[in-house]
Coordinates of C-alpha atoms and ligand atoms in Angstrom, one line a residue:
M1 CA 73.1 96.7 120.3
R2 CA 70.1 99.1 119.4
I3 CA 71.5 101.7 117.0
L4 CA 69.9 104.8 115.6
V5 CA 71.2 105.5 112.2
T6 CA 70.1 108.9 110.8
G7 CA 70.2 109.5 106.9
G8 CA 70.0 106.0 106.1
C9 CA 67.9 106.6 102.8
G10 CA 71.1 108.4 101.3
F11 CA 73.9 106.8 99.6
I12 CA 76.2 105.7 102.6
G13 CA 73.5 105.4 104.9
T14 CA 71.7 102.8 102.9
N15 CA 75.1 100.7 102.1
F16 CA 76.0 100.7 106.0
I17 CA 72.6 99.6 107.2
L18 CA 72.8 96.8 104.1
L19 CA 76.3 96.0 105.3
M20 CA 75.3 95.9 109.0
R21 CA 72.2 94.1 108.6
E22 CA 74.4 91.1 106.8
K23 CA 77.3 91.4 109.5
H24 CA 74.9 91.8 112.6
P25 CA 71.6 90.1 112.1
D26 CA 71.0 90.7 115.9
W27 CA 71.1 94.4 115.6
Y28 CA 68.3 96.5 116.1
L29 CA 68.4 99.4 113.5
V30 CA 66.0 102.5 113.2
N31 CA 66.5 104.3 110.3
L32 CA 65.6 108.0 111.0
D33 CA 65.7 110.1 107.3
L34 CA 63.4 113.3 106.4
L35 CA 63.7 111.9 102.7
T36 CA 65.1 115.0 101.1
Y37 CA 65.7 114.9 97.5
A38 CA 68.9 112.7 98.3
G39 CA 67.3 110.4 100.3
N40 CA 65.2 107.5 98.8
R41 CA 63.3 105.1 101.2
H42 CA 62.7 102.6 98.4
N43 CA 66.7 101.3 98.9
L44 CA 65.7 99.8 101.8
A45 CA 61.8 98.7 101.2
H46 CA 62.7 94.9 101.3
L47 CA 63.8 95.5 104.9
E48 CA 60.5 97.2 105.7
A49 CA 58.7 94.2 103.9
S50 CA 60.5 91.8 106.2
P51 CA 62.1 93.7 109.3
K52 CA 62.7 90.6 111.5
T53 CA 66.3 88.7 110.7
G54 CA 65.0 85.8 112.8
Q55 CA 68.3 86.3 115.2
G56 CA 66.8 89.1 117.4
G57 CA 67.6 92.0 114.7
T58 CA 65.0 94.5 113.4
Y59 CA 64.8 97.3 111.0
V60 CA 62.7 100.2 111.6
F61 CA 62.1 103.3 109.5
A62 CA 61.1 106.8 110.5
Q63 CA 60.8 110.1 108.6
E64 CA 61.9 112.5 110.8
D65 CA 64.0 115.8 111.0
I66 CA 67.6 115.3 112.9
C67 CA 66.5 119.1 113.7
D68 CA 63.4 118.3 115.7
P69 CA 63.9 117.6 119.4
E70 CA 60.8 115.7 120.2
G71 CA 61.0 113.5 116.8
V72 CA 64.6 112.5 117.9
T73 CA 63.4 112.1 121.8
S74 CA 60.7 110.0 121.1
L75 CA 62.7 107.6 119.0
L76 CA 65.8 107.3 121.5
R77 CA 63.3 106.6 124.1
D78 CA 61.0 104.4 122.6
H79 CA 63.5 102.1 120.7
R80 CA 65.7 102.4 123.9
I81 CA 68.6 103.3 121.7
D82 CA 72.3 102.5 122.8
A83 CA 74.2 104.6 120.0
V84 CA 73.5 106.9 117.4
V85 CA 75.3 107.0 114.0
N86 CA 75.0 110.1 112.3
F87 CA 75.2 110.1 108.5
A88 CA 72.2 112.8 107.9
A89 CA 73.6 115.9 106.0
E90 CA 73.5 118.1 102.9
S91 CA 76.3 116.8 101.4
H92 CA 76.6 118.4 97.7
V93 CA 79.3 120.8 97.6
D94 CA 77.9 122.5 94.6
R95 CA 74.6 122.9 96.3
S96 CA 76.2 124.5 99.3
I97 CA 77.7 127.4 97.1
N98 CA 74.4 127.8 95.7
D99 CA 72.5 128.2 98.9
P100 CA 74.5 127.6 102.0
S101 CA 71.4 128.0 104.5
P102 CA 70.1 124.5 104.7
F103 CA 73.9 123.1 105.3
V104 CA 73.9 125.3 108.6
T105 CA 70.5 124.3 109.3
T106 CA 71.0 120.4 109.0
N107 CA 75.0 119.7 109.4
V108 CA 75.5 122.2 112.3
Q109 CA 72.0 122.9 113.8
G110 CA 70.7 119.2 113.3
T111 CA 73.9 117.9 114.9
Q112 CA 73.6 120.0 117.9
N113 CA 70.2 118.7 118.2
L114 CA 71.3 115.1 117.7
L115 CA 74.1 115.6 120.2
E116 CA 71.7 117.2 122.8
C117 CA 68.7 114.4 122.7
A118 CA 71.7 111.7 122.9
R119 CA 73.3 113.5 126.0
R120 CA 69.7 113.7 127.7
H121 CA 69.0 110.0 126.6
K122 CA 72.7 108.7 127.8
V123 CA 73.2 107.0 124.8
Q124 CA 76.5 105.1 125.3
R125 CA 78.4 106.0 121.7
F126 CA 77.6 108.7 119.4
V127 CA 79.3 108.4 115.9
Q128 CA 79.6 111.7 113.5
V129 CA 80.1 110.8 110.1
S130 CA 82.4 113.7 108.9
T131 CA 84.7 114.5 105.9
D132 CA 88.4 114.9 104.9
E133 CA 87.2 118.2 103.4
V134 CA 87.3 119.7 106.7
Y135 CA 91.1 120.1 106.5
G136 CA 90.8 122.2 103.3
S137 CA 93.0 121.7 100.4
L138 CA 96.7 120.2 99.9
E139 CA 99.2 121.1 97.5
S140 CA 100.3 118.2 95.2
D141 CA 103.6 117.8 97.2
A142 CA 102.4 118.1 100.5
P143 CA 101.9 115.2 102.9
A144 CA 98.4 113.8 103.3
F145 CA 95.8 115.2 106.2
T146 CA 96.5 113.5 109.5
E147 CA 94.0 113.9 112.5
E148 CA 96.4 116.7 113.8
T149 CA 95.8 118.8 110.7
P150 CA 94.1 122.0 111.5
L151 CA 90.5 122.6 110.4
A152 CA 90.4 125.0 107.4
P153 CA 87.3 124.1 105.4
N154 CA 86.9 126.2 102.2
S155 CA 83.3 125.6 101.1
P156 CA 79.8 126.1 102.9
Y157 CA 79.8 122.5 103.0
S158 CA 82.9 121.6 104.5
A159 CA 82.5 124.7 107.1
S160 CA 79.4 123.2 108.5
K161 CA 80.6 119.8 108.8
A162 CA 83.8 121.3 110.7
G163 CA 81.3 123.4 112.9
A164 CA 79.4 119.8 113.5
D165 CA 82.9 118.4 114.5
L166 CA 83.5 121.3 117.1
L167 CA 80.4 120.6 118.7
V168 CA 80.9 116.9 118.9
R169 CA 84.2 118.0 120.8
A170 CA 82.3 120.6 122.8
Y171 CA 79.8 117.7 124.0
V172 CA 82.6 115.4 124.9
E173 CA 84.5 117.7 126.9
T174 CA 81.8 119.6 128.7
Y175 CA 79.2 116.8 129.0
G176 CA 81.4 113.8 128.9
L177 CA 79.2 112.6 126.0
D178 CA 81.1 109.2 124.2
A179 CA 81.4 110.5 121.0
V180 CA 84.0 110.0 117.9
I181 CA 84.2 111.5 114.7
T182 CA 84.9 109.6 111.7
R183 CA 86.8 111.7 108.4
C184 CA 86.4 110.1 105.1
S185 CA 87.6 110.7 101.6
N186 CA 85.5 110.8 98.4
N187 CA 83.0 107.6 98.4
Y188 CA 81.5 105.8 95.5
G189 CA 79.5 102.6 95.0
P190 CA 76.0 101.7 94.6
Y191 CA 73.1 104.4 95.3
Q192 CA 75.2 107.5 95.0
F193 CA 72.7 110.2 94.0
P194 CA 74.0 111.3 90.3
E195 CA 74.8 114.8 91.2
K196 CA 78.5 113.3 92.4
L197 CA 80.9 112.7 90.1
I198 CA 81.0 109.2 89.3
P199 CA 77.2 108.7 88.7
L200 CA 76.8 111.9 87.1
M201 CA 79.6 110.9 84.4
F202 CA 78.0 107.4 84.1
S203 CA 74.5 108.9 83.4
K204 CA 75.8 111.5 81.0
A205 CA 78.2 109.2 79.1
M206 CA 75.4 106.5 78.3
R207 CA 73.1 109.1 76.7
D208 CA 76.0 110.5 74.8
E209 CA 75.9 113.7 76.7
P210 CA 78.9 116.1 77.2
L211 CA 81.0 115.3 80.5
P212 CA 81.5 118.6 82.5
I213 CA 84.8 118.9 84.1
Y214 CA 85.5 121.4 86.2
G215 CA 88.4 123.7 85.3
D216 CA 91.8 122.0 83.7
G217 CA 90.6 118.2 85.6
S218 CA 93.6 118.4 87.4
N219 CA 92.0 118.5 90.8
V220 CA 92.9 115.0 92.8
R221 CA 90.6 113.2 94.8
D222 CA 91.4 110.4 97.0
W223 CA 88.9 107.7 96.2
I224 CA 87.3 104.9 98.6
Y225 CA 84.7 102.0 97.6
V226 CA 81.4 103.0 100.0
D227 CA 81.7 99.4 101.8
D228 CA 85.2 100.2 103.2
H229 CA 83.9 103.5 104.5
C230 CA 81.1 101.4 106.1
R231 CA 83.5 99.0 107.7
G232 CA 85.5 102.0 109.0
V233 CA 82.1 103.5 110.6
E234 CA 81.7 100.0 112.0
L235 CA 85.1 100.1 113.6
A236 CA 84.8 103.3 115.0
L237 CA 81.5 102.7 116.4
L238 CA 82.5 99.5 118.3
Q239 CA 86.2 100.2 119.4
G240 CA 87.1 104.0 118.9
Q241 CA 88.2 105.6 121.7
K242 CA 86.2 108.4 123.3
G243 CA 86.7 112.3 121.9
K244 CA 89.0 110.8 119.0
A245 CA 88.8 111.5 115.1
Y246 CA 89.8 109.2 112.7
N247 CA 90.7 109.4 109.2
F248 CA 89.6 106.8 106.5
G249 CA 91.1 106.9 102.8
G250 CA 91.2 104.3 99.9
Q251 CA 95.0 104.9 98.7
A252 CA 93.3 105.5 95.4
E253 CA 94.4 109.3 94.6
L254 CA 93.5 110.3 91.1
P255 CA 92.8 113.7 89.0
N256 CA 89.4 114.1 88.0
I257 CA 90.1 113.7 84.2
E258 CA 91.9 110.7 84.8
L259 CA 89.2 109.5 86.6
V260 CA 86.6 110.4 84.0
Q261 CA 88.7 109.1 81.2
T262 CA 89.0 105.8 83.1
L263 CA 85.4 105.7 83.1
L264 CA 84.7 106.4 79.3
D265 CA 86.9 103.5 78.6
Q266 CA 85.1 100.9 80.6
L267 CA 82.0 102.5 78.9
S268 CA 83.5 102.2 75.8
K269 CA 82.5 106.0 74.8
P270 CA 85.0 108.5 73.4
H271 CA 86.7 110.5 75.2
S272 CA 85.5 113.4 73.0
L273 CA 82.5 113.5 75.3
I274 CA 84.5 115.6 77.7
T275 CA 84.0 119.0 78.0
Y276 CA 85.8 121.6 80.2
V277 CA 83.4 124.1 82.1
K278 CA 83.7 127.2 84.3
D279 CA 85.6 125.8 87.7
R280 CA 83.9 125.3 91.1
P281 CA 84.4 128.6 93.0
G282 CA 86.7 127.7 95.9
H283 CA 87.5 124.4 94.8
D284 CA 89.9 122.5 96.6
R285 CA 92.6 121.2 95.1
R286 CA 93.7 117.8 96.2
Y287 CA 92.5 115.7 99.0
A288 CA 94.7 112.9 100.9
M289 CA 94.2 111.0 103.8
D290 CA 96.9 109.3 106.4
F291 CA 95.2 107.1 108.1
S292 CA 97.8 105.2 110.4
L293 CA 95.8 106.1 113.4
A294 CA 92.7 104.1 112.3
A295 CA 95.0 101.2 111.2
R296 CA 97.0 101.0 114.5
E297 CA 94.0 101.7 116.8
L298 CA 91.0 100.0 114.8
G299 CA 92.9 97.7 112.3
F300 CA 91.2 99.6 109.3
A301 CA 92.6 99.3 106.0
P302 CA 90.7 99.6 102.7
Q303 CA 89.8 96.0 101.1
V304 CA 88.6 97.3 97.8
T305 CA 91.0 98.6 94.6
F306 CA 90.0 101.4 92.6
E307 CA 89.8 99.1 89.3
Q308 CA 87.4 96.6 91.2
G309 CA 85.2 99.1 93.0
L310 CA 84.7 101.1 89.8
Q311 CA 83.7 97.9 87.9
R312 CA 81.5 97.2 90.7
T313 CA 79.8 100.4 90.4
L314 CA 79.5 100.5 86.9
N315 CA 77.9 97.3 86.8
W316 CA 75.3 98.1 89.4
Y317 CA 74.4 101.7 87.7
R318 CA 74.1 99.3 84.2
N319 CA 71.5 96.9 86.1
N320 CA 69.8 99.6 88.0
T321 CA 69.0 102.3 85.6
S322 CA 65.4 102.4 86.5
W323 CA 66.9 103.6 90.2
L324 CA 68.7 106.3 88.1
E325 CA 65.7 107.6 86.4
K326 CA 63.6 107.4 89.3
V327 CA 65.9 109.8 91.4
Q328 CA 66.6 112.3 88.3
S329 CA 63.2 114.3 89.5
G330 CA 62.0 117.4 88.4
E331 CA 64.1 119.4 91.5
Y332 CA 66.9 117.5 90.2
R333 CA 66.8 118.7 86.8
D334 CA 65.9 122.1 87.9
F335 CA 69.3 122.2 90.1
M336 CA 71.3 120.7 87.3
N337 CA 70.2 123.0 84.6
Q338 CA 70.6 126.0 86.9
W339 CA 73.9 125.1 88.2
Y340 CA 75.6 123.9 84.7
G341 CA 73.8 126.6 82.5
E342 CA 76.1 129.4 84.9
R343 CA 79.4 126.8 83.9
Q344 CA 79.3 127.4 80.5
Ligands
NAD401 P1 73.4 111.7 100.8 O1 73.3 113.2 100.4 O2 73.4 111.0 99.9 O3 72.5 111.4 101.8 C1 72.0 112.3 103.0 C2 71.1 111.7 103.5 O4 70.3 112.5 104.5 C3 69.6 111.6 102.7 O5 68.8 110.4 103.0 C4 68.5 112.6 103.2 O6 67.5 112.6 102.9 C5 69.0 112.7 104.8 N1 68.8 114.2 105.5 C6 69.0 115.4 105.0 N2 68.8 116.4 105.9 C7 68.2 115.5 106.8 C8 67.5 116.1 108.2 N3 67.4 117.4 108.4 N4 67.1 114.9 108.8 C9 67.0 113.7 108.5 N5 67.7 113.2 107.5 C10 68.5 114.3 106.7 O7 74.6 111.8 101.4 P2 75.9 110.9 101.5 O8 77.0 110.8 100.4 O9 75.3 109.5 101.9 O10 76.8 111.1 103.0 C11 76.6 110.8 104.3 C12 77.4 111.2 105.3 O11 78.7 111.1 105.1 C13 77.4 113.1 105.4 O12 77.4 113.2 106.7 C14 78.7 113.3 104.6 O13 78.9 114.6 105.2 C15 79.5 112.3 104.7 N6 80.6 112.1 104.1 C16 80.0 111.8 102.7 C17 81.3 111.4 101.9 C18 80.7 111.3 100.1 O14 81.9 111.1 99.4 N7 79.7 111.1 99.6 C19 82.6 111.4 102.1 C20 83.0 111.6 103.5 C21 81.8 111.7 104.7
DAU402 O1 86.0 114.0 100.2 C1 84.6 113.8 100.8 C2 83.5 114.8 100.1 O2 83.3 114.1 98.6 C3 82.1 114.3 100.8 O3 82.4 115.2 102.1 C4 81.1 114.9 100.1 O4 79.8 114.9 100.8 C5 81.1 114.5 98.4 O5 80.1 115.2 97.9 C6 82.4 114.4 98.0 O6 82.9 115.8 97.6 P1 83.4 116.5 96.5 O7 83.2 118.0 95.7 O8 84.9 116.0 96.3 O9 82.9 115.5 95.5 P2 82.1 115.8 93.6 O10 81.8 114.3 93.4 O11 81.2 116.7 93.6 O12 83.2 116.2 93.3 C7 84.5 115.6 92.8 C8 85.5 116.1 91.8 O13 85.0 116.2 90.6 C9 85.5 117.4 92.4 O14 87.2 117.8 92.5 C10 85.0 118.4 91.6 C11 84.9 117.7 90.5 N1 83.5 117.7 89.4 C12 82.5 117.2 90.2 C13 81.4 117.7 89.2 C14 80.0 117.1 90.1 C15 83.6 117.8 88.2 O15 84.7 118.1 87.7 N2 82.8 117.9 87.3 C16 81.2 118.1 88.0 O16 80.1 118.0 87.3

């Protein structure tokens, strides 16, 4: 199979490429990434150094923008691509509150450009990696989101992802493009950028800095280890039914405060590091995923418990402090200082 993976230098894309290379050493993988602040080419430098697997597989990196029709078309044509998996996105909710514009450009226009290029090139399968956030927010006693739950996004990020999902639907209905959508809950694991909750809290705790909890810390997220999400995307790619959306979740709903206390306990750091700060505007109360459709049709089930996944993740960050330091660039520090400065 010859696959164009977009956003492969980000958190989930990196993990997906590493896992697929291991599971399918005959696959030809082209990683298209613009290398924004969140993209790190070095994650996969060892694949660039040894691109061939010896079993027919290859890895190619291309620095391109998913919004660029010529760049995307050339890659589809030159590498005779069969399938596209679109991870590329602006992915951080807080940044979307700060400045929504790049979210519309990349997540909406970029996805439309990819869909159009894929349609013209007649790719056999398009996988749009979406999110549970398109469904909006749940009350504490409400049933989990299903694929029938109406889209009700609340942040510029989730609105842009919902817009992309609707464009995918339109390309299936109007042009007959063979596309599927995956919607997953909160991922954690190696290579996650330290603006997201778990690596941010790790990074701060290790320096004995205050850990900023939004509001009262009672907002609930459903946590899934990144490899389980990647296995779900693989299943959707290989077995998903054209036009369908599939929910994936980790069966690990936790209030933020409990998660952060557990993390501090694992690191033998005091709970007194926790500090409550001004809430995120429009902060969704709770996400929870009913993934029975994916279980039934794709055989999806998360394999890693939260306890195992957190242990693996913290070990990875402990052993990769230089990675963490490297990605905390000047741009990162500027955003963090401004955002958290406003939350005091
Ligand atoms: P990330 O921010 O870590 O990585 C995004 C990657 O996309 C980066 O490598 C970046 O350089 C690249 N990129 C950004 N704009 C681009 C453009 N215009 N052209 C090409 N590349 C571009 O994100 P992530 O957490 O790995 O998320 C990947 C996907 O999964 C996103 O679509 C996100 O919406 C979705 N998702 C994420 C989660 C989560 O918990 N992180 C959960 C569900 C769904
Ligand atoms: O649910 C899937 C989504 O999960 C993905 O689509 C997004 O790309 C991904 O970023 C993530 O969004 P969240 O907003 O849920 O993740 P984040 O790590 O930013 O925040 C998790 C929770 O922790 C959320 O309730 C906000 C809270 N939080 C976050 C930060 C960064 C804090 O209390 N303090 C913080 O400093």
